[in-house]
XYZ file of C-alpha atoms in Angstrom:
537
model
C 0.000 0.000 0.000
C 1.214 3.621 -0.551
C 0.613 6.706 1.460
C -0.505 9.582 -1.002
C -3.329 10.611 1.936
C -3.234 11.872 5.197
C -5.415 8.546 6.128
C -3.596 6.506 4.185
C 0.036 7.959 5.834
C -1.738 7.580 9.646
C -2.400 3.749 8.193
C 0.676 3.131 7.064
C 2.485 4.340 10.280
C 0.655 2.412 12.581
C 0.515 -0.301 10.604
C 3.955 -0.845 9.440
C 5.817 0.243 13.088
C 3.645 -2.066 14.744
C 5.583 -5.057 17.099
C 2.059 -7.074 16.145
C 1.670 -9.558 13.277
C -0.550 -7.837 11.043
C -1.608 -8.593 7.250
C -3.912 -6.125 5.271
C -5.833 -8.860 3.228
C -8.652 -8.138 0.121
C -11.561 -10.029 0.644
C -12.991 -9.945 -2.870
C -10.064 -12.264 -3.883
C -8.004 -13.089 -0.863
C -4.545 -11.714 -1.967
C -2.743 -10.309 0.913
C -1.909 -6.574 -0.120
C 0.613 -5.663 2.830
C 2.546 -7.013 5.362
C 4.436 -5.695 8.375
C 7.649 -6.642 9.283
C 6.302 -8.296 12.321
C 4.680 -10.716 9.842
C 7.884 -11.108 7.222
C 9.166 -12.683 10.744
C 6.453 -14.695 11.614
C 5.852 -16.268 8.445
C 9.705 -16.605 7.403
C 8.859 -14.614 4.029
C 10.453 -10.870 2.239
C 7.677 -8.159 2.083
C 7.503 -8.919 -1.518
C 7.101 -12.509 -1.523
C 4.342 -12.240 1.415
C 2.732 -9.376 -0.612
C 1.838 -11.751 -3.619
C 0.802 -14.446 -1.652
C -2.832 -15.337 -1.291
C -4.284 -15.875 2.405
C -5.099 -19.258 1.508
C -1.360 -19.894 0.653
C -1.131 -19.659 4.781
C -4.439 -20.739 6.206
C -4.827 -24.650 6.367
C -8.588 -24.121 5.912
C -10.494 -25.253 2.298
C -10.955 -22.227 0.054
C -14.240 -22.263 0.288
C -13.807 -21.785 4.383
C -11.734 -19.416 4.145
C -14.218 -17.316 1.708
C -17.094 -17.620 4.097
C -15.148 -16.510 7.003
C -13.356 -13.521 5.128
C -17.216 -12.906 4.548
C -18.037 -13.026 8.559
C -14.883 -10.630 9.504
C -15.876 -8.355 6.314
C -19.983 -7.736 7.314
C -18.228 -7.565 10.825
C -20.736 -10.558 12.097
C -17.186 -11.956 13.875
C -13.482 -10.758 14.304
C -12.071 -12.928 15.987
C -10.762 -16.675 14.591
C -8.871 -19.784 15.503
C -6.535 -21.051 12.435
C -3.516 -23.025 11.552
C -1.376 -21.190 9.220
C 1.979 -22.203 7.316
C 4.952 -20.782 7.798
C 8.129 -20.814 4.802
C 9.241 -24.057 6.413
C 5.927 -25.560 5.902
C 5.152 -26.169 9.861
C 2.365 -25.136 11.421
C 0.990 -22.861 14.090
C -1.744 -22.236 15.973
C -2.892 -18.753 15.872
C -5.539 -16.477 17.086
C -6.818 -13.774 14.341
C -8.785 -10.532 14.879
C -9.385 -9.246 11.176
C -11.568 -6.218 10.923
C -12.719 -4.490 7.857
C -11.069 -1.505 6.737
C -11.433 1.422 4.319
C -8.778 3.137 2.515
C -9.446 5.051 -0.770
C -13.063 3.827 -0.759
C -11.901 0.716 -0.658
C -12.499 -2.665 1.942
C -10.077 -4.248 2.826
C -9.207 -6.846 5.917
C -6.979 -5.688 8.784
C -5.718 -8.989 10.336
C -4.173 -9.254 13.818
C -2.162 -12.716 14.230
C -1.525 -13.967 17.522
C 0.931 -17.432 17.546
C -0.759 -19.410 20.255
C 1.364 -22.551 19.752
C 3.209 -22.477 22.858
C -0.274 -21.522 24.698
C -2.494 -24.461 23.361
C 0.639 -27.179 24.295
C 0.781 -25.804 27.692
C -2.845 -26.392 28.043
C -2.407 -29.728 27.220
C -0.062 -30.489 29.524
C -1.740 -28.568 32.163
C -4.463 -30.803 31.720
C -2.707 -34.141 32.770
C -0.740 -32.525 35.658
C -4.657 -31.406 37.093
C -5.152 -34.877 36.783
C -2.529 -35.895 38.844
C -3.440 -33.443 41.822
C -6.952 -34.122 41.749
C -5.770 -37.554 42.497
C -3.353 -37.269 45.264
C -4.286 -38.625 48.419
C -3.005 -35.282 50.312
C -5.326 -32.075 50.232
C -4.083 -29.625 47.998
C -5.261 -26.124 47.762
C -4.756 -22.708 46.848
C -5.785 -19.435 49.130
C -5.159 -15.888 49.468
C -3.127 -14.856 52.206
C -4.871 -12.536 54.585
C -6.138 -13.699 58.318
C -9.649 -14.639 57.187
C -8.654 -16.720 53.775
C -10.235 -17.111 50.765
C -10.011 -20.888 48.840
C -8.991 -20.159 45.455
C -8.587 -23.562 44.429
C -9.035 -27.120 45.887
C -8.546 -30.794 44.842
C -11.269 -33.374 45.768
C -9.217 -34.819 48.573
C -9.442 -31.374 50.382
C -13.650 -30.962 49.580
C -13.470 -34.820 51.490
C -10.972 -33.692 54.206
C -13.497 -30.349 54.699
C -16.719 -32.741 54.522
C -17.730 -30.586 51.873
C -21.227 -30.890 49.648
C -19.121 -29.509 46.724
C -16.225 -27.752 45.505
C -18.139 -24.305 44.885
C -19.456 -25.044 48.877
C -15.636 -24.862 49.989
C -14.642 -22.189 47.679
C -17.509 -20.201 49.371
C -16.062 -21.026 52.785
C -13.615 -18.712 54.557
C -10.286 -21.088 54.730
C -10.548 -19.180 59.293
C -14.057 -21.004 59.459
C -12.119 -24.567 59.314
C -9.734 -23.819 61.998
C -11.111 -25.345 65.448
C -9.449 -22.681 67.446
C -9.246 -19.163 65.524
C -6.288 -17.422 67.185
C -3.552 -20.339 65.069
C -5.316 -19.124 62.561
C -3.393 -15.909 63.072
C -0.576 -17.681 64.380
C 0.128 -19.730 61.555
C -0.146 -16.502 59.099
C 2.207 -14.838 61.170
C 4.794 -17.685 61.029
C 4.509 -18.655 57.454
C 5.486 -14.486 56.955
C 8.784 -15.199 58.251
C 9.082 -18.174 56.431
C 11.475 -18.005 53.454
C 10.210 -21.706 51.571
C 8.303 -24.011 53.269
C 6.296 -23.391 56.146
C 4.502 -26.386 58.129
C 2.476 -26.741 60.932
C 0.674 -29.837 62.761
C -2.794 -27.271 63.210
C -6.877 -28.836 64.863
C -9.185 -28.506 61.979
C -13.075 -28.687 62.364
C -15.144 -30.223 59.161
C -18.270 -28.299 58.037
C -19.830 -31.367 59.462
C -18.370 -31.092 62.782
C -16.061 -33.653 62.797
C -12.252 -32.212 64.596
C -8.622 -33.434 63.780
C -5.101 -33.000 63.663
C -3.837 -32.403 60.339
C -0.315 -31.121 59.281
C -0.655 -27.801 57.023
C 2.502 -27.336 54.620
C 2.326 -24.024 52.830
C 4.647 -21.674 50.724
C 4.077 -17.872 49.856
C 3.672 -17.324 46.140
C 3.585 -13.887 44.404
C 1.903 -13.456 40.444
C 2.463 -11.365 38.192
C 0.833 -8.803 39.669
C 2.077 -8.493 42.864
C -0.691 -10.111 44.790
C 0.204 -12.630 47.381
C -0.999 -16.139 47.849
C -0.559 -19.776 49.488
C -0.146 -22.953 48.308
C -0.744 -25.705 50.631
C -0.739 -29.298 51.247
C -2.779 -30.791 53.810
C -2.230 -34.647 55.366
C -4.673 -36.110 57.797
C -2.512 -36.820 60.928
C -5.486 -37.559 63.296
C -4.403 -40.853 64.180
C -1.120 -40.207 64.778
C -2.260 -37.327 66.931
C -4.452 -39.919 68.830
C -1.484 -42.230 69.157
C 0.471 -40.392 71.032
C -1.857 -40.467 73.999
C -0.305 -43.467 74.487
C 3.745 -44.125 74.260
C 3.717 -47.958 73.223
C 0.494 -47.161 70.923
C 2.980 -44.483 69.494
C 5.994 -46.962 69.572
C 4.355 -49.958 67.303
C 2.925 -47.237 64.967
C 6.469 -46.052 64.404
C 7.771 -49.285 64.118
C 4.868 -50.635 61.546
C 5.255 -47.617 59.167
C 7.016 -47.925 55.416
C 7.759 -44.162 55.933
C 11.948 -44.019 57.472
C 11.988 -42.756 61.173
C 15.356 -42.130 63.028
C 16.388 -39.564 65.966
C 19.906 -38.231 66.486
C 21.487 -36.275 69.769
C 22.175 -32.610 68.642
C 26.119 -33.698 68.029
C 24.977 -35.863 65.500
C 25.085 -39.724 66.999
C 22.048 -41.401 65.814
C 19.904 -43.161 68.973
C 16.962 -44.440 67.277
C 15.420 -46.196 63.857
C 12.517 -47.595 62.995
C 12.593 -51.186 61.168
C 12.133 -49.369 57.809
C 14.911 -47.317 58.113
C 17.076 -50.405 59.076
C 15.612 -52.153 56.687
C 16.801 -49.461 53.812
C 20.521 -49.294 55.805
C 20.905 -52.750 56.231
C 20.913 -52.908 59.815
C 19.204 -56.087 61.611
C 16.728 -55.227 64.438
C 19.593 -55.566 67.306
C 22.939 -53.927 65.290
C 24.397 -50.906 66.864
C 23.360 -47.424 65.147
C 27.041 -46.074 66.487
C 28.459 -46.656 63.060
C 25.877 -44.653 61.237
C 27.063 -41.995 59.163
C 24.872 -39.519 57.274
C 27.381 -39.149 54.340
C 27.125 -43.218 53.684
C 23.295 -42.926 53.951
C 22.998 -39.957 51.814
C 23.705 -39.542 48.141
C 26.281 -37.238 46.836
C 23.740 -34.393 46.329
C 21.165 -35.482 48.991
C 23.914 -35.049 51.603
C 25.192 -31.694 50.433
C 21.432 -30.414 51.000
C 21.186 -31.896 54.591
C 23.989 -30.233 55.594
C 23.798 -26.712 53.811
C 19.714 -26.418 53.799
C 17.880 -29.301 55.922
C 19.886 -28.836 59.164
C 20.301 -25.449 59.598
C 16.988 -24.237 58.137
C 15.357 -27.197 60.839
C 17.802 -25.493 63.413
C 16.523 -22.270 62.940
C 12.738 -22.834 62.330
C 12.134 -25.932 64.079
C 11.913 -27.702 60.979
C 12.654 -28.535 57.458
C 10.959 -30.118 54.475
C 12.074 -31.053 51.594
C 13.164 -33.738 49.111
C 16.698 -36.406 49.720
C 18.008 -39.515 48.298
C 19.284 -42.189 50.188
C 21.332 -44.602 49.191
C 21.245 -48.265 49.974
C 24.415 -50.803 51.183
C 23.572 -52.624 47.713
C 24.624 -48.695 45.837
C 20.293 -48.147 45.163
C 19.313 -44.958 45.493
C 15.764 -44.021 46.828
C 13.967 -40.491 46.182
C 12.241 -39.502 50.158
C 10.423 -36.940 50.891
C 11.933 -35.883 54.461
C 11.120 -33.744 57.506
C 13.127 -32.657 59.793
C 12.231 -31.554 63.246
C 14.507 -29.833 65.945
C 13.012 -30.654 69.266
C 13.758 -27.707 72.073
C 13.858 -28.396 75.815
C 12.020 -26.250 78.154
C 15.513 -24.418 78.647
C 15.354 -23.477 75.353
C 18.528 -25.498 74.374
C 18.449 -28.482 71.351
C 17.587 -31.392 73.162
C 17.228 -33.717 69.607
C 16.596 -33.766 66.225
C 14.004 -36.570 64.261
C 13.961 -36.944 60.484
C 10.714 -38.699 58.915
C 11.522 -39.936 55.150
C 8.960 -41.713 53.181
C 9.486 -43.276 50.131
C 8.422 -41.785 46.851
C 9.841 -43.900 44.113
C 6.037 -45.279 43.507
C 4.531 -41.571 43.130
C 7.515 -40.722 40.631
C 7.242 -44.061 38.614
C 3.552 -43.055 38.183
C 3.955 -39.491 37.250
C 6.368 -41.006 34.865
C 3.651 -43.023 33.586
C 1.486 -40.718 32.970
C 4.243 -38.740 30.744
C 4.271 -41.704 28.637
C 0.660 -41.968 28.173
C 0.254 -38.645 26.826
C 3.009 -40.012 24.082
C 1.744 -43.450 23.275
C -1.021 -45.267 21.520
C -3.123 -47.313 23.860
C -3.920 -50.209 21.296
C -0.524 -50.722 20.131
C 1.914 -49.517 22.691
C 3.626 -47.720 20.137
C 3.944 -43.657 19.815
C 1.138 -41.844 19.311
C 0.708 -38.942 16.696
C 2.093 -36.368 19.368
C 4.805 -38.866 20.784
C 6.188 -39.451 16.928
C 6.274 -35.167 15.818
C 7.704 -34.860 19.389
C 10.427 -38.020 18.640
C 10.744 -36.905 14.971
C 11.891 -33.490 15.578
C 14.443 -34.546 18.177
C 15.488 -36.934 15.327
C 15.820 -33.731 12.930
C 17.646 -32.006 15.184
C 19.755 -34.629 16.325
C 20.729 -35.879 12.645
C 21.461 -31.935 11.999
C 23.459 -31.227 14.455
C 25.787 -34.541 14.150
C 25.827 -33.866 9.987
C 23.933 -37.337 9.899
C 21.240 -38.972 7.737
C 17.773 -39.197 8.290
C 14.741 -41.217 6.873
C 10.834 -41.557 7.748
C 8.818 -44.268 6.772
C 5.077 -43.897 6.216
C 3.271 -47.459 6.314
C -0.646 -48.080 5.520
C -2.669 -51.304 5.223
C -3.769 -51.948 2.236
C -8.128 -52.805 1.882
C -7.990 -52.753 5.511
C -11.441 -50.859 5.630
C -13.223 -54.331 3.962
C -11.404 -56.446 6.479
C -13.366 -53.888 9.243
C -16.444 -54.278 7.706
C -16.597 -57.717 7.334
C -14.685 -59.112 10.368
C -15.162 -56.435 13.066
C -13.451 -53.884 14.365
C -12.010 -56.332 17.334
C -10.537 -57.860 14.615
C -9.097 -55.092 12.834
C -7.566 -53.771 16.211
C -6.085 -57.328 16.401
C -4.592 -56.927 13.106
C -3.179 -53.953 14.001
C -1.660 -55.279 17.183
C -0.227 -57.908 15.646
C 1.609 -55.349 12.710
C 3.896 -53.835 14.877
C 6.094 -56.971 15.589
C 6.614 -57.122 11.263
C 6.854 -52.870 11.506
C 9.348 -52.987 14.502
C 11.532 -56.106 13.452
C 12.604 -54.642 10.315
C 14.038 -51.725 12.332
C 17.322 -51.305 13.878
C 17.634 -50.294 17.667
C 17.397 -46.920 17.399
C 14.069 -46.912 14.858
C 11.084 -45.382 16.481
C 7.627 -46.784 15.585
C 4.530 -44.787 15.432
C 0.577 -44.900 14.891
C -0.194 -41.794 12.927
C -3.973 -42.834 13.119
C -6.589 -45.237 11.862
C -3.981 -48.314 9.758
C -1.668 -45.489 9.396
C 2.175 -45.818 10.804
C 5.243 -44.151 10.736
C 9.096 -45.370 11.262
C 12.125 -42.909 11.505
C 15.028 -44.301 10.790
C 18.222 -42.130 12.223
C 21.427 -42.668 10.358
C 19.406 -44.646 7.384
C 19.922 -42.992 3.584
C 17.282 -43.254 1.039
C 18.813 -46.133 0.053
C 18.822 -48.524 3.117
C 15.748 -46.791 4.271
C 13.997 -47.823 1.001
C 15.723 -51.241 1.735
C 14.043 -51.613 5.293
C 11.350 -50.609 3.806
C 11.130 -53.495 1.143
C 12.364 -56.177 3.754
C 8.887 -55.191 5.775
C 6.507 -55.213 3.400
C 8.029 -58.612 1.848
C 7.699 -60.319 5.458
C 4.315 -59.361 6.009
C 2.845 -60.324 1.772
C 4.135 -63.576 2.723
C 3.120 -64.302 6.483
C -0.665 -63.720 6.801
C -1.297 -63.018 10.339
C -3.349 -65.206 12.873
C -6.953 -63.990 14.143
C -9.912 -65.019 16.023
C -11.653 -64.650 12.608
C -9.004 -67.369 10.834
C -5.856 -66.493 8.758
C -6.368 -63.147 7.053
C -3.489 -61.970 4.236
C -2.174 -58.264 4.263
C -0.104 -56.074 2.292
C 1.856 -52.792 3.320
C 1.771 -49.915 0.708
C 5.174 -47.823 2.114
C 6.489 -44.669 1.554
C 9.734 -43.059 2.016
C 11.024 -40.057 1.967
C 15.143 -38.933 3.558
C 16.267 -35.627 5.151
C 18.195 -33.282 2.725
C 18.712 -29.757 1.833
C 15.060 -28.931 0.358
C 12.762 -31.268 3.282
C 14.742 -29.403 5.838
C 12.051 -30.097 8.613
C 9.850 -33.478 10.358
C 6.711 -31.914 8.641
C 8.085 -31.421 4.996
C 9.502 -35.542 5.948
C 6.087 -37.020 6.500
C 4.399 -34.884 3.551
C 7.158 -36.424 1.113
C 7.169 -40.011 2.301
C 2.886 -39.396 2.204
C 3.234 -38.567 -1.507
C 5.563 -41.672 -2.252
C 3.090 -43.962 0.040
C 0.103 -42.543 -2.210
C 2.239 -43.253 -5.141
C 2.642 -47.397 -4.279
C -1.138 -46.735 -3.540
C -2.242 -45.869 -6.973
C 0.274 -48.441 -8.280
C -1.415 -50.897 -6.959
C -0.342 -51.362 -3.493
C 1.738 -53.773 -1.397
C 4.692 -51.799 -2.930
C 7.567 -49.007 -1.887
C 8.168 -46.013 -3.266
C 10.487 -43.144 -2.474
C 10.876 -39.519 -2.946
């Protein structure tokens, strides 16, 4: 566009000195008429190029989409849209668009706003499996503002159970001061968790919206957003029971004794004068050896021990007590993530009469978080990656075979008439079928090969270090195996052919996206050929 107006000069400024994507776009024919530099960056593309590109060039949409919502932003019925658009390097992004219409010169034209919300949309994602995990927790986990009366802000379902709660919106309603049985550590605990510089915990009486009272031990830490405002985090563990135990010194003794979690107590100068049989168990120590020959640096890893004695001790010295996560190690050279408090015990005189340390073991909670990583990246039915787990392993596999000046190669496998063998056997039978691929798709891979299930009979292999040669070679040696081994299912023998595609990493399919379109064109290709064939591009 050129400024030979006042209006069209104002435009022009704003326009072009803007940090914002933005794209001035006619929606008679859809040819983008100006782009800011903002967008040359975004979209890897001169002014020039961009200029003579249509809008359809960069949204994913069909044509005739695109039309009808060029239509909505131009009658101003909507402004704001959710697209994919291509970038030079053929990925693509999420983005957010508010297009507007526009005069200049008496004509309309589309003033379009591009927000990347890539980054945004994954986080959600992710976000989404970690509130999984917390609503699940067996602790109360919450989220309150910080002032003496308390407002919830957030709560997992453990806490509506611990607070006897009808509902979540009932405890959000509910001043986090109306739980406490006694008000004034209400106040008290607010005032100590001030001081506190991480972790603050507390054993505090709680009283249910039902009535019912018990011990429970509060562990909180100050957060600040963006904004300034102050708020807690917490974590809240029903210690009732233990509480109730203590009435009694045996009771308290066999409870000690019968727990997985690791109990010891040391004398202030260190020497260690009691262990539960879990902590001897993890030490080595039979239930009469001496404890004399205990030292912390054996017990503790490298890094564990390190925080005990620069963090744990002094901050439990100072406080009262510490939390926090350590690793011991075992005689056998095992090491074991704990999550450990420790607790400085003060005589009457004021003076350090002895220190305990509770540990409990949380290599089951990690193996399960770790778990649930993995099931965001694989395929339930097959056990292979999933769509997200193969981009995600594809462009570490770019990026690995750039950096190290290697070769690369995808393969892109489909079943050939596998929609008759649905119809007339079953779907059970299908996903049997499809089980039973993966040992032909992953046993004519090398170690490093990673399989994938790109959806419906669709699968993908990437093959690091593999040329288009012995990639095309793999390639033949699967589909050969499986024409002449028809595979075993409830509904009898049933034959199947591969159609395969592939496609190698080179100067002009410089990206995982650009990979799988290629070796999709050369699968399509052995398609139309007839199928149970290779082909390569």
């Amino acid at each position: 566009m050129t400024a030979s107006d006042p209006e069209a000069r104002l435009f022009e400024q704003m326009f072009h000195h803007s940090q914002a994507i933005k794209l001035l776009v006619d929606p008679d024919t859809g040819h983008i008429r100006d782009a800011n530099a903002a967008a040359c960056r975004f979209y890897g593309l001169d002014q020039a190029t961009l200029s003579q590109r249509r809008i359809s060039d960069l949204n994913t949409l069909p044509e005739a989409r695109i039309r009808q919502e060029m239509s909505a932003a131009r009658e101003s019925q909507r402004n704001h849209f959710r697209f994919q658009h291509r970038l030079s390097d053929e990925s693509l992004r999420d983005v957010e668009v508010y297009s507007s219409p526009l005069s200049l010169k008496g004509k309309t034209y589309l003033l379009s706003i591009i927000h990347d919300v890539t980054a945004r949309n994954d986080n959600e994602h992710e976000l989404a499996v970690l509130r999984d995990v917390v609503e699940n927790l067996p602790v109360g986990i919450y989220r309150s503002t910080m002032d003496q009366q308390g407002q919830f802000l957030s709560v997992n379902q453990e806490m509506v159970r611990i607070a006897e709660a009808d509902s979540v919106e009932t405890l959000l309603a509910t001043p986090v001061r109306d739980l406490y049985a006694d008000k004034a550590t209400r106040e008290h605990f607010i005032e100590g968790l001030q001081q506190a510089e991480d972790w603050y915990s507390q054993t505090v009486k709680l009283c249910s919206m039902k009535g019912k009272v018990g011990h429970y031990r509060v562990s909180v830490r100050k957060q600040q957003d963006d904004n300034g405002t102050v708020f807690i985090d917490g974590i809240l563990e029903d210690i009732t029971h233990l509480r109730a135990a203590e009435q009694s010194q045996q009771q308290l003794f066999e409870i000690i004794e019968a727990t997985p979690a690791i109990i010891g107590i040391s004398r202030p100068e260190g020497e260690l004068i009691y262990l539960n049989t879990a902590g001897r168990e993890i030490l080595g120590l039979g239930p009469h050896d001496a404890l004399d020959s205990f030292k912390p640096r054996k017990v503790h890893s490298k890094d564990s021990f390190e925080t005990l004695t620069k963090k744990a001790l002094p901050t439990a010295l100072e406080k009262g007590q510490w939390s926090g996560e350590m690793c011991f190690r075992t005689p056998g050279g095992e090491e074991i993530p704990v999550q450990t408090t420790l607790i400085a015990h003060y005589g009457d005189d004021g003076e350090l009469d002895r220190i305990s340390a509770v540990s409990v073991d949380v290599s089951a909670q990690k193996q399960r978080q770790m778990a649930l990583e993995r099931l965001a990246y694989k395929d339930s039915l097959t056990a292979v990656f999933n769509r997200r787990g193969f981009m995600r392993a594809l462009r570490n596999a770019v990026a690995d075979a750039r950096r190290q000046g290697t070769p690369l190669s995808i393969i892109m496998a489909d079943l050939d008439h596998f929609k008759p063998i649905n119809d007339t056997h079953g779907h059970p039978v299908g996903d049997e079928i499809l089980q039973k691929l993966m040992p032909f798709l992953q046993g004519g891979r090398r170690q490093l090969d990673q399989v994938g299930r790109l959806g419906g009979e669709e699968f993908g292999i990437i093959l690091p270090g593999a040329g288009l040669e012995d990639a095309v070679a793999i390639a033949e040696r699967i589909r050969a195996t499986l024409a002449h081994q028809p595979i075993e299912t409830q509904a009898g023998t049933i034959p199947i052919t591969l159609s395969l595609g592939v496609s190698e990493l080179d100067g002009d399919k410089r990206s995982g996206p650009i990979l799988i379109r290629e070796a999709d064109k050369a699968l399509y290709e052995a398609k139309h050929a007839g199928r149970n064939q290779v082909r390569s591009r």
